[in-house]
Amino acid sequence: MKEVQDTDDALDNNIVKNRELLYRLIVSQLYYDGHAGIATSLSALVQTDPPCPPSDRLYHLTMIGLKHEPDRQKRNENNPTLGLNPIQEILIGPGLDLEFETDVASTAPEPALYETAYVTSHKGPCRAGAFSVDGQLIATGSVDASIKILDVDRMLAKSSAEIDNSTDNQSHPVIRTLYDHAEEVTCLEFHPSSTMLVSGSRDCNIKMFDYGKASVKKAHKVITDCEHIRCLSFHPSGDYLVVGTNSPIIRLYDVNTAQCFVGAVASNHHTAAVTSLKFSPGAKYFTSSSRDGSVKLWDGVSNKCVNTFHKAHGGTEVCSVLFSRNGKYILSSGKDSTVKLWELSTSRCLIAYTGAGTTGKQEHRAQAVFNHTEDYVMFPDEATTSLCAWNARNASRQQLLSLGHNGPVRMIVHSPHSAAFVTCSDDFRARFWYRKHLHLV
């Protein structure tokens, strides 16, 4: 035990030393680039001692890392991931891989340690939410047919006691409010590489907004379906959109031409409404879930079903599906209040995360999500309006987090790169949760 403790202490000391070196490199680069005032203030805040001389060493280190970018992209082609840049790969880790790692110490804060940083309100129940690919923006959608886009940095600034909570529009977290649907907004997703937000609604329309324009109020492109839109997911290229509706037949839309494609094999399709859809990071597959109780895996090129997990949650409705970053696993949740991890290579349920729900079957759909490092699985408990969390690798239960909503949580989405998530509830509110400080010892 003493040897383990000594090893842990040495690791912690190395982390502190490396962080101090990073701060010195940042301060040195600022001095070198002529930002002496900023460098002096930052040096005082992080207590770099002795003083840092001007240096462009950080710039050269960054250039060396960027030179390896083509090699990283080749690795991603062979083993598709989220397409993170080298810095993000270091910050959030390799993600979940149970073939090689079964007992890995978490590098991320436990979800129970998150705090509410901001609350925004709609005029009706809040049912949809999404993070932008870079994690800097959040979109929320409501039964009142409105969509709000919020800036993460501004929300954090508002939550800080050191910042004046003025009504200045330049600092208000809500940067866009969009009104173009006639009925409830059911799903939202940001385009992977442009300033486009796509929304689906019970009015049977898929709408695309260019939120990069400050004056935007209406969609610049509309795709009209014959059914209520329930869920959607962008192809990683951004050129295609897979859409689920009240119909059991999944649509694949060309974003540029609005042309619709459907699978030609009737037996491949679900037998009830589609509840959730998600492309794999490398677009080799996409997955779907349905009220018929099944989870399906589809070929991302041919649009053919290649695997079906029948009665994935004991025959109850499957509420959500998503891929792990390496594309090896699917995480699903069902109205049986369980969350399951499916291994694609063996077509089996690898782990069941149990213990959520105290009054039997769920009434409303709820999503299971990974945190940004995939160390934890998170799921809102409808009975207690709290957040359940498990260690993703061994399914051990973590502390509960009271979500503070006065109604069921109808959507939960986690930031792709940082310790932050959003909960949307029937109490008309969306809460932004954030872990402000990571203390190193």
Short mmCIF file of C-alpha atoms in Angstrom, two decimals:
data_model
loop_
_atom_site.label_atom_id
_atom_site.label_comp_id
_atom_site.label_asym_id
_atom_site.label_seq_id
_atom_site.Cartn_x
_atom_site.Cartn_y
_atom_site.Cartn_z
CA MET A 1 0.00 0.00 0.00
CA LYS A 2 2.88 2.36 0.80
CA GLU A 3 4.41 1.74 -2.63
CA VAL A 4 1.09 2.57 -4.31
CA GLN A 5 0.76 5.74 -2.26
CA ASP A 6 4.32 6.76 -3.14
CA THR A 7 3.56 6.21 -6.83
CA ASP A 8 0.38 8.29 -6.60
CA ASP A 9 2.21 11.08 -4.81
CA ALA A 10 4.94 11.10 -7.47
CA LEU A 11 2.31 11.24 -10.22
CA ASP A 12 0.55 14.17 -8.55
CA ASN A 13 3.86 16.00 -8.14
CA ASN A 14 4.64 15.50 -11.83
CA ILE A 15 1.22 16.88 -12.80
CA VAL A 16 1.83 19.99 -10.70
CA LYS A 17 5.32 20.47 -12.14
CA ASN A 18 4.11 20.04 -15.71
CA ARG A 19 1.30 22.51 -15.15
CA GLU A 20 3.74 25.06 -13.72
CA LEU A 21 5.95 24.61 -16.78
CA LEU A 22 2.93 25.12 -19.05
CA TYR A 23 2.06 28.38 -17.28
CA ARG A 24 5.67 29.60 -17.64
CA LEU A 25 5.63 28.80 -21.37
CA ILE A 26 2.37 30.75 -21.83
CA VAL A 27 3.71 33.78 -19.93
CA SER A 28 7.02 33.66 -21.83
CA GLN A 29 5.20 33.54 -25.18
CA LEU A 30 3.06 36.54 -24.23
CA TYR A 31 6.17 38.53 -23.30
CA TYR A 32 7.83 37.48 -26.58
CA ASP A 33 4.79 38.63 -28.60
CA GLY A 34 4.76 42.03 -26.91
CA HIS A 35 1.82 41.52 -24.54
CA ALA A 36 3.75 42.54 -21.43
CA GLY A 37 0.74 43.79 -19.50
CA ILE A 38 -1.22 40.57 -19.95
CA ALA A 39 1.90 38.50 -19.22
CA THR A 40 2.57 40.39 -15.98
CA SER A 41 -1.03 39.99 -14.79
CA LEU A 42 -1.11 36.30 -15.67
CA SER A 43 2.26 35.72 -14.01
CA ALA A 44 0.94 37.25 -10.79
CA LEU A 45 -2.24 35.14 -10.90
CA VAL A 46 -0.51 31.78 -11.42
CA GLN A 47 2.51 32.77 -9.32
CA THR A 48 5.29 31.90 -11.78
CA ASP A 49 8.48 32.27 -9.79
CA PRO A 50 11.17 33.14 -10.78
CA PRO A 51 9.98 35.61 -13.48
CA CYS A 52 9.70 34.29 -17.05
CA PRO A 53 11.99 35.71 -19.75
CA PRO A 54 10.54 36.28 -23.25
CA SER A 55 10.57 33.09 -25.32
CA ASP A 56 8.77 31.62 -28.35
CA ARG A 57 9.33 28.05 -27.20
CA LEU A 58 5.57 27.42 -26.84
CA TYR A 59 5.06 28.46 -30.47
CA HIS A 60 7.70 25.98 -31.67
CA LEU A 61 6.22 23.18 -29.55
CA THR A 62 2.79 23.88 -31.07
CA MET A 63 4.26 23.77 -34.60
CA ILE A 64 5.90 20.41 -33.85
CA GLY A 65 2.53 19.04 -32.70
CA LEU A 66 0.76 20.31 -35.80
CA LYS A 67 3.32 18.62 -38.03
CA HIS A 68 2.04 15.30 -36.68
CA GLU A 69 -1.54 16.16 -37.65
CA PRO A 70 -1.46 14.19 -40.97
CA ASP A 71 -0.20 11.10 -39.11
CA ARG A 72 -3.00 11.47 -36.59
CA GLN A 73 -5.56 11.72 -39.38
CA LYS A 74 -4.23 8.49 -40.91
CA ARG A 75 -4.59 6.78 -37.54
CA ASN A 76 -8.18 8.01 -37.35
CA GLU A 77 -8.94 6.53 -40.76
CA ASN A 78 -7.88 3.11 -39.45
CA ASN A 79 -9.49 3.56 -36.05
CA PRO A 80 -12.14 6.31 -36.35
CA THR A 81 -12.55 8.63 -33.36
CA LEU A 82 -14.17 11.95 -32.83
CA GLY A 83 -11.46 13.70 -34.84
CA LEU A 84 -10.00 15.58 -31.90
CA ASN A 85 -6.97 17.79 -32.33
CA PRO A 86 -3.76 16.74 -30.47
CA ILE A 87 -4.37 19.08 -27.54
CA GLN A 88 -7.92 17.78 -27.05
CA GLU A 89 -6.69 14.19 -27.25
CA ILE A 90 -4.30 14.90 -24.37
CA LEU A 91 -6.87 16.81 -22.29
CA ILE A 92 -9.76 14.36 -22.43
CA GLY A 93 -7.86 11.09 -22.84
CA PRO A 94 -8.31 8.09 -25.12
CA GLY A 95 -11.91 7.32 -24.16
CA LEU A 96 -13.49 3.98 -23.37
CA ASP A 97 -11.78 0.82 -24.62
CA LEU A 98 -12.57 -2.27 -22.57
CA GLU A 99 -10.43 -4.55 -24.73
CA PHE A 100 -7.30 -3.12 -23.17
CA GLU A 101 -8.41 -1.14 -20.13
CA THR A 102 -10.65 -2.49 -17.39
CA ASP A 103 -9.38 -0.59 -14.36
CA VAL A 104 -8.34 2.94 -15.28
CA ALA A 105 -8.24 5.85 -12.84
CA SER A 106 -10.59 8.64 -13.91
CA THR A 107 -9.05 11.92 -15.02
CA ALA A 108 -12.40 13.74 -14.93
CA PRO A 109 -14.49 15.04 -12.02
CA GLU A 110 -17.30 12.86 -10.75
CA PRO A 111 -20.65 14.16 -12.11
CA ALA A 112 -21.96 14.72 -8.56
CA LEU A 113 -19.38 17.53 -8.21
CA TYR A 114 -20.87 19.63 -11.02
CA GLU A 115 -22.70 22.85 -10.12
CA THR A 116 -25.43 24.87 -11.81
CA ALA A 117 -23.73 27.76 -13.61
CA TYR A 118 -26.72 29.20 -15.48
CA VAL A 119 -30.46 28.67 -15.93
CA THR A 120 -32.44 29.78 -18.97
CA SER A 121 -36.21 29.68 -19.34
CA HIS A 122 -38.64 29.05 -22.19
CA LYS A 123 -42.37 29.72 -22.27
CA GLY A 124 -43.12 26.01 -22.42
CA PRO A 125 -41.55 22.67 -21.49
CA CYS A 126 -37.94 22.37 -22.67
CA ARG A 127 -37.51 19.17 -24.68
CA ALA A 128 -34.36 19.49 -26.85
CA GLY A 129 -30.71 20.43 -26.39
CA ALA A 130 -27.36 20.21 -28.16
CA PHE A 131 -23.72 21.28 -27.83
CA SER A 132 -21.73 22.63 -30.75
CA VAL A 133 -18.81 20.49 -31.91
CA ASP A 134 -16.28 22.78 -30.19
CA GLY A 135 -18.37 22.90 -27.00
CA GLN A 136 -18.63 26.70 -27.06
CA LEU A 137 -22.36 26.98 -27.84
CA ILE A 138 -25.53 25.33 -26.55
CA ALA A 139 -28.93 25.20 -28.24
CA THR A 140 -32.21 24.50 -26.41
CA GLY A 141 -35.64 23.89 -27.90
CA SER A 142 -39.12 24.03 -26.41
CA VAL A 143 -42.77 23.14 -26.79
CA ASP A 144 -43.29 26.89 -27.29
CA ALA A 145 -41.62 26.37 -30.73
CA SER A 146 -38.65 28.58 -29.84
CA ILE A 147 -34.92 27.85 -30.01
CA LYS A 148 -32.27 29.57 -27.92
CA ILE A 149 -28.54 29.58 -28.63
CA LEU A 150 -26.33 30.32 -25.62
CA ASP A 151 -22.63 31.12 -25.33
CA VAL A 152 -20.81 28.93 -22.78
CA ASP A 153 -18.15 31.51 -21.86
CA ARG A 154 -20.82 34.12 -21.19
CA MET A 155 -22.74 31.71 -18.96
CA LEU A 156 -19.59 31.03 -16.97
CA ALA A 157 -18.91 34.75 -16.69
CA LYS A 158 -22.44 35.35 -15.40
CA SER A 159 -22.01 32.62 -12.80
CA SER A 160 -18.79 34.11 -11.45
CA ALA A 161 -19.12 36.32 -8.38
CA GLU A 162 -16.31 38.47 -9.76
CA ILE A 163 -18.32 39.49 -12.84
CA ASP A 164 -21.00 42.16 -12.71
CA ASN A 165 -24.33 40.64 -13.73
CA SER A 166 -25.36 43.59 -15.85
CA THR A 167 -28.03 43.57 -18.52
CA ASP A 168 -25.56 44.49 -21.25
CA ASN A 169 -26.57 42.62 -24.42
CA GLN A 170 -22.91 42.21 -25.32
CA SER A 171 -22.45 39.90 -22.33
CA HIS A 172 -25.85 38.19 -22.24
CA PRO A 173 -25.50 34.39 -22.61
CA VAL A 174 -28.44 34.08 -25.05
CA ILE A 175 -26.93 35.20 -28.36
CA ARG A 176 -29.81 34.10 -30.64
CA THR A 177 -33.51 33.35 -30.20
CA LEU A 178 -35.11 31.68 -33.21
CA TYR A 179 -38.85 31.50 -33.97
CA ASP A 180 -39.65 29.65 -37.18
CA HIS A 181 -41.45 26.47 -36.15
CA ALA A 182 -45.20 26.19 -35.67
CA GLU A 183 -45.07 23.41 -33.06
CA GLU A 184 -42.78 21.79 -30.48
CA VAL A 185 -39.04 21.64 -31.26
CA THR A 186 -38.17 17.98 -30.71
CA CYS A 187 -34.48 17.76 -31.67
CA LEU A 188 -31.46 19.93 -32.39
CA GLU A 189 -27.96 19.41 -33.77
CA PHE A 190 -25.10 21.68 -34.80
CA HIS A 191 -23.41 21.21 -38.16
CA PRO A 192 -19.96 19.60 -37.70
CA SER A 193 -18.02 22.29 -39.58
CA SER A 194 -20.16 25.38 -40.26
CA THR A 195 -22.38 27.91 -38.48
CA MET A 196 -25.52 25.91 -39.12
CA LEU A 197 -28.02 24.66 -36.57
CA VAL A 198 -30.59 22.12 -37.69
CA SER A 199 -33.87 21.54 -35.85
CA GLY A 200 -36.72 19.07 -36.09
CA SER A 201 -40.28 19.66 -34.98
CA ARG A 202 -43.74 18.21 -34.57
CA ASP A 203 -44.74 20.51 -37.45
CA CYS A 204 -43.04 17.92 -39.76
CA ASN A 205 -40.28 20.37 -40.76
CA ILE A 206 -36.51 20.15 -40.58
CA LYS A 207 -35.10 23.68 -40.52
CA MET A 208 -31.55 24.92 -41.00
CA PHE A 209 -30.44 28.22 -39.45
CA ASP A 210 -27.23 30.17 -40.09
CA TYR A 211 -26.60 31.38 -36.54
CA GLY A 212 -23.39 33.10 -37.68
CA LYS A 213 -25.60 35.99 -38.84
CA ALA A 214 -26.62 38.23 -35.94
CA SER A 215 -29.93 39.12 -37.60
CA VAL A 216 -31.04 35.53 -38.24
CA LYS A 217 -34.63 34.77 -37.22
CA LYS A 218 -35.81 32.40 -39.94
CA ALA A 219 -34.35 29.25 -41.47
CA HIS A 220 -32.47 29.60 -44.76
CA LYS A 221 -33.42 26.07 -45.80
CA VAL A 222 -36.41 23.86 -44.96
CA ILE A 223 -37.04 20.16 -45.56
CA THR A 224 -40.67 19.11 -45.13
CA ASP A 225 -41.53 15.53 -44.20
CA CYS A 226 -44.94 13.87 -43.92
CA GLU A 227 -44.43 12.83 -40.27
CA HIS A 228 -43.51 14.47 -36.98
CA ILE A 229 -39.73 14.72 -36.66
CA ARG A 230 -38.45 12.95 -33.55
CA CYS A 231 -34.64 12.76 -33.89
CA LEU A 232 -31.80 13.48 -36.30
CA SER A 233 -28.03 13.20 -36.66
CA PHE A 234 -25.50 14.78 -38.99
CA HIS A 235 -23.10 12.68 -41.05
CA PRO A 236 -19.59 13.75 -39.88
CA SER A 237 -19.04 15.39 -43.27
CA GLY A 238 -22.11 17.56 -42.73
CA ASP A 239 -23.49 16.68 -46.18
CA TYR A 240 -26.14 14.20 -45.03
CA LEU A 241 -28.71 14.04 -42.26
CA VAL A 242 -30.29 10.86 -40.94
CA VAL A 243 -33.78 11.50 -39.59
CA GLY A 244 -36.22 9.54 -37.43
CA THR A 245 -39.97 10.23 -37.37
CA ASN A 246 -43.21 8.68 -36.14
CA SER A 247 -42.80 6.34 -39.11
CA PRO A 248 -40.63 3.23 -38.59
CA ILE A 249 -38.73 4.01 -41.81
CA ILE A 250 -35.52 6.02 -41.36
CA ARG A 251 -34.83 8.84 -43.83
CA LEU A 252 -31.42 9.88 -45.09
CA TYR A 253 -31.48 13.43 -46.50
CA ASP A 254 -28.91 15.13 -48.68
CA VAL A 255 -28.46 18.47 -46.92
CA ASN A 256 -27.59 20.31 -50.14
CA THR A 257 -30.33 18.97 -52.43
CA ALA A 258 -32.96 17.83 -49.87
CA GLN A 259 -33.13 14.50 -51.73
CA CYS A 260 -34.43 11.69 -49.52
CA PHE A 261 -33.11 8.11 -49.42
CA VAL A 262 -34.64 5.14 -47.59
CA GLY A 263 -33.56 1.54 -47.22
CA ALA A 264 -34.96 -0.72 -49.93
CA VAL A 265 -35.25 -3.88 -47.79
CA ALA A 266 -38.56 -3.81 -45.94
CA SER A 267 -37.47 -6.34 -43.31
CA ASN A 268 -34.58 -4.08 -42.28
CA HIS A 269 -36.80 -1.36 -40.88
CA HIS A 270 -38.14 -0.84 -37.39
CA THR A 271 -41.76 -1.71 -36.70
CA ALA A 272 -42.59 1.41 -34.65
CA ALA A 273 -41.55 5.06 -34.34
CA VAL A 274 -37.81 5.84 -34.27
CA THR A 275 -36.71 7.44 -30.97
CA SER A 276 -32.98 8.13 -31.42
CA LEU A 277 -30.30 8.16 -34.13
CA LYS A 278 -26.56 8.72 -34.14
CA PHE A 279 -23.74 8.40 -36.69
CA SER A 280 -20.50 6.79 -35.58
CA PRO A 281 -17.53 9.20 -35.45
CA GLY A 282 -15.99 7.78 -38.63
CA ALA A 283 -19.37 7.49 -40.41
CA LYS A 284 -18.87 3.76 -41.05
CA TYR A 285 -22.15 3.08 -39.27
CA PHE A 286 -25.14 4.77 -37.74
CA THR A 287 -27.36 3.36 -35.01
CA SER A 288 -31.06 3.74 -34.26
CA SER A 289 -33.51 2.89 -31.50
CA SER A 290 -37.27 2.54 -31.56
CA ARG A 291 -40.46 2.18 -29.61
CA ASP A 292 -40.44 -1.41 -30.89
CA GLY A 293 -37.74 -2.17 -28.27
CA SER A 294 -34.85 -2.80 -30.66
CA VAL A 295 -31.49 -1.20 -31.38
CA LYS A 296 -30.25 -1.41 -34.97
CA LEU A 297 -26.85 -0.92 -36.58
CA TRP A 298 -26.80 0.40 -40.15
CA ASP A 299 -24.08 0.56 -42.78
CA GLY A 300 -23.26 4.24 -43.24
CA VAL A 301 -22.67 3.86 -47.00
CA SER A 302 -25.23 1.34 -48.25
CA ASN A 303 -27.94 2.33 -45.73
CA LYS A 304 -28.54 -1.36 -44.97
CA CYS A 305 -29.19 -2.81 -41.53
CA VAL A 306 -26.25 -5.01 -40.52
CA ASN A 307 -27.27 -5.96 -36.97
CA THR A 308 -30.30 -5.83 -34.69
CA PHE A 309 -30.44 -6.14 -30.90
CA HIS A 310 -33.99 -7.38 -30.33
CA LYS A 311 -35.66 -6.60 -26.99
CA ALA A 312 -32.56 -4.61 -26.06
CA HIS A 313 -34.22 -3.41 -22.86
CA GLY A 314 -36.50 -6.31 -22.06
CA GLY A 315 -38.99 -5.33 -24.73
CA THR A 316 -39.58 -1.82 -23.39
CA GLU A 317 -39.11 1.27 -25.56
CA VAL A 318 -35.47 2.15 -26.23
CA CYS A 319 -35.03 5.87 -25.58
CA SER A 320 -31.52 6.75 -26.72
CA VAL A 321 -28.44 5.41 -28.50
CA LEU A 322 -24.95 6.79 -29.09
CA PHE A 323 -21.50 5.56 -30.07
CA SER A 324 -18.34 5.65 -28.00
CA ARG A 325 -15.60 7.81 -29.50
CA ASN A 326 -13.71 4.82 -30.92
CA GLY A 327 -16.87 3.43 -32.53
CA LYS A 328 -16.53 0.07 -30.74
CA TYR A 329 -19.54 0.40 -28.44
CA ILE A 330 -23.13 1.64 -28.41
CA LEU A 331 -24.63 3.07 -25.22
CA SER A 332 -28.42 2.69 -24.97
CA SER A 333 -31.11 3.58 -22.45
CA GLY A 334 -34.62 2.22 -22.11
CA LYS A 335 -37.87 2.78 -20.31
CA ASP A 336 -36.89 -0.06 -18.00
CA SER A 337 -34.61 2.55 -16.32
CA THR A 338 -31.48 0.65 -17.29
CA VAL A 339 -28.50 1.71 -19.40
CA LYS A 340 -26.55 -0.82 -21.46
CA LEU A 341 -23.21 -0.91 -23.25
CA TRP A 342 -23.18 -3.04 -26.41
CA GLU A 343 -19.97 -4.37 -27.94
CA LEU A 344 -20.22 -4.37 -31.73
CA SER A 345 -17.47 -6.92 -32.38
CA THR A 346 -19.29 -9.59 -30.36
CA SER A 347 -22.90 -8.35 -30.70
CA ARG A 348 -23.51 -8.64 -26.98
CA CYS A 349 -24.42 -6.52 -23.99
CA LEU A 350 -21.11 -5.99 -22.24
CA ILE A 351 -22.25 -3.98 -19.21
CA ALA A 352 -25.64 -3.14 -17.69
CA TYR A 353 -25.79 -0.01 -15.54
CA THR A 354 -28.61 -0.55 -13.04
CA GLY A 355 -30.07 1.14 -9.98
CA ALA A 356 -31.80 4.15 -11.54
CA GLY A 357 -35.54 4.45 -11.09
CA THR A 358 -37.35 3.59 -7.88
CA THR A 359 -40.99 3.37 -8.97
CA GLY A 360 -40.94 0.87 -11.80
CA LYS A 361 -41.20 1.78 -15.46
CA GLN A 362 -40.39 5.25 -16.73
CA GLU A 363 -43.18 7.41 -18.08
CA HIS A 364 -40.95 9.68 -20.20
CA ARG A 365 -37.97 9.05 -22.46
CA ALA A 366 -34.56 9.90 -21.00
CA GLN A 367 -31.07 9.81 -22.51
CA ALA A 368 -27.94 8.10 -21.29
CA VAL A 369 -24.70 9.94 -22.10
CA PHE A 370 -20.98 9.63 -21.52
CA ASN A 371 -19.06 12.44 -19.90
CA HIS A 372 -16.37 14.04 -22.07
CA THR A 373 -13.66 11.51 -21.12
CA GLU A 374 -16.03 8.51 -21.23
CA ASP A 375 -15.04 7.66 -17.67
CA TYR A 376 -18.64 7.98 -16.50
CA VAL A 377 -22.11 7.10 -17.76
CA MET A 378 -24.84 9.59 -16.80
CA PHE A 379 -28.62 9.12 -16.73
CA PRO A 380 -31.43 11.23 -15.18
CA ASP A 381 -33.62 9.37 -12.69
CA GLU A 382 -37.23 10.30 -13.42
CA ALA A 383 -38.50 9.23 -9.98
CA THR A 384 -36.18 11.46 -7.93
CA THR A 385 -35.25 14.18 -10.50
CA SER A 386 -31.60 13.42 -9.78
CA LEU A 387 -28.64 12.39 -11.90
CA CYS A 388 -27.41 8.81 -11.66
CA ALA A 389 -23.81 8.12 -12.64
CA TRP A 390 -21.73 5.00 -12.99
CA ASN A 391 -18.09 4.23 -13.62
CA ALA A 392 -18.23 3.39 -17.33
CA ARG A 393 -15.77 0.49 -17.03
CA ASN A 394 -17.03 -1.41 -13.97
CA ALA A 395 -20.60 -0.04 -13.52
CA SER A 396 -19.99 1.01 -9.91
CA ARG A 397 -22.57 3.55 -8.74
CA GLN A 398 -21.41 7.09 -8.02
CA GLN A 399 -23.00 9.77 -5.86
CA LEU A 400 -26.38 11.15 -6.91
CA LEU A 401 -26.66 14.77 -8.03
CA SER A 402 -29.94 16.61 -7.39
CA LEU A 403 -30.80 18.35 -10.66
CA GLY A 404 -33.05 20.99 -9.09
CA HIS A 405 -35.82 20.72 -11.68
CA ASN A 406 -39.52 20.78 -10.79
CA GLY A 407 -40.44 18.41 -13.59
CA PRO A 408 -39.02 15.40 -15.42
CA VAL A 409 -35.75 15.91 -17.30
CA ARG A 410 -36.55 15.40 -20.97
CA MET A 411 -33.07 15.89 -22.42
CA ILE A 412 -29.50 15.64 -21.16
CA VAL A 413 -26.45 16.35 -23.31
CA HIS A 414 -22.79 16.52 -22.26
CA SER A 415 -20.08 18.79 -23.64
CA PRO A 416 -17.69 16.96 -26.01
CA HIS A 417 -14.55 18.49 -24.50
CA SER A 418 -15.12 19.78 -20.97
CA ALA A 419 -16.79 19.00 -17.64
CA ALA A 420 -20.15 20.52 -18.54
CA PHE A 421 -23.65 19.31 -19.40
CA VAL A 422 -27.16 20.63 -19.96
CA THR A 423 -30.48 19.34 -18.62
CA CYS A 424 -33.79 20.33 -20.23
CA SER A 425 -36.99 19.88 -18.25
CA ASP A 426 -40.76 20.12 -18.38
CA ASP A 427 -40.46 22.90 -15.77
CA PHE A 428 -39.72 25.23 -18.77
CA ARG A 429 -36.04 25.51 -17.79
CA ALA A 430 -32.68 24.39 -19.11
CA ARG A 431 -29.82 24.19 -16.61
CA PHE A 432 -26.16 24.48 -17.54
CA TRP A 433 -23.95 22.42 -15.23
CA TYR A 434 -20.22 22.93 -14.93
CA ARG A 435 -17.31 21.74 -12.80
CA LYS A 436 -15.51 25.00 -12.09
CA HIS A 437 -12.32 23.91 -10.33
CA LEU A 438 -10.17 20.80 -10.53
CA HIS A 439 -7.92 20.80 -7.47
CA LEU A 440 -4.54 19.14 -7.77
CA VAL A 441 -2.91 17.83 -4.61
#
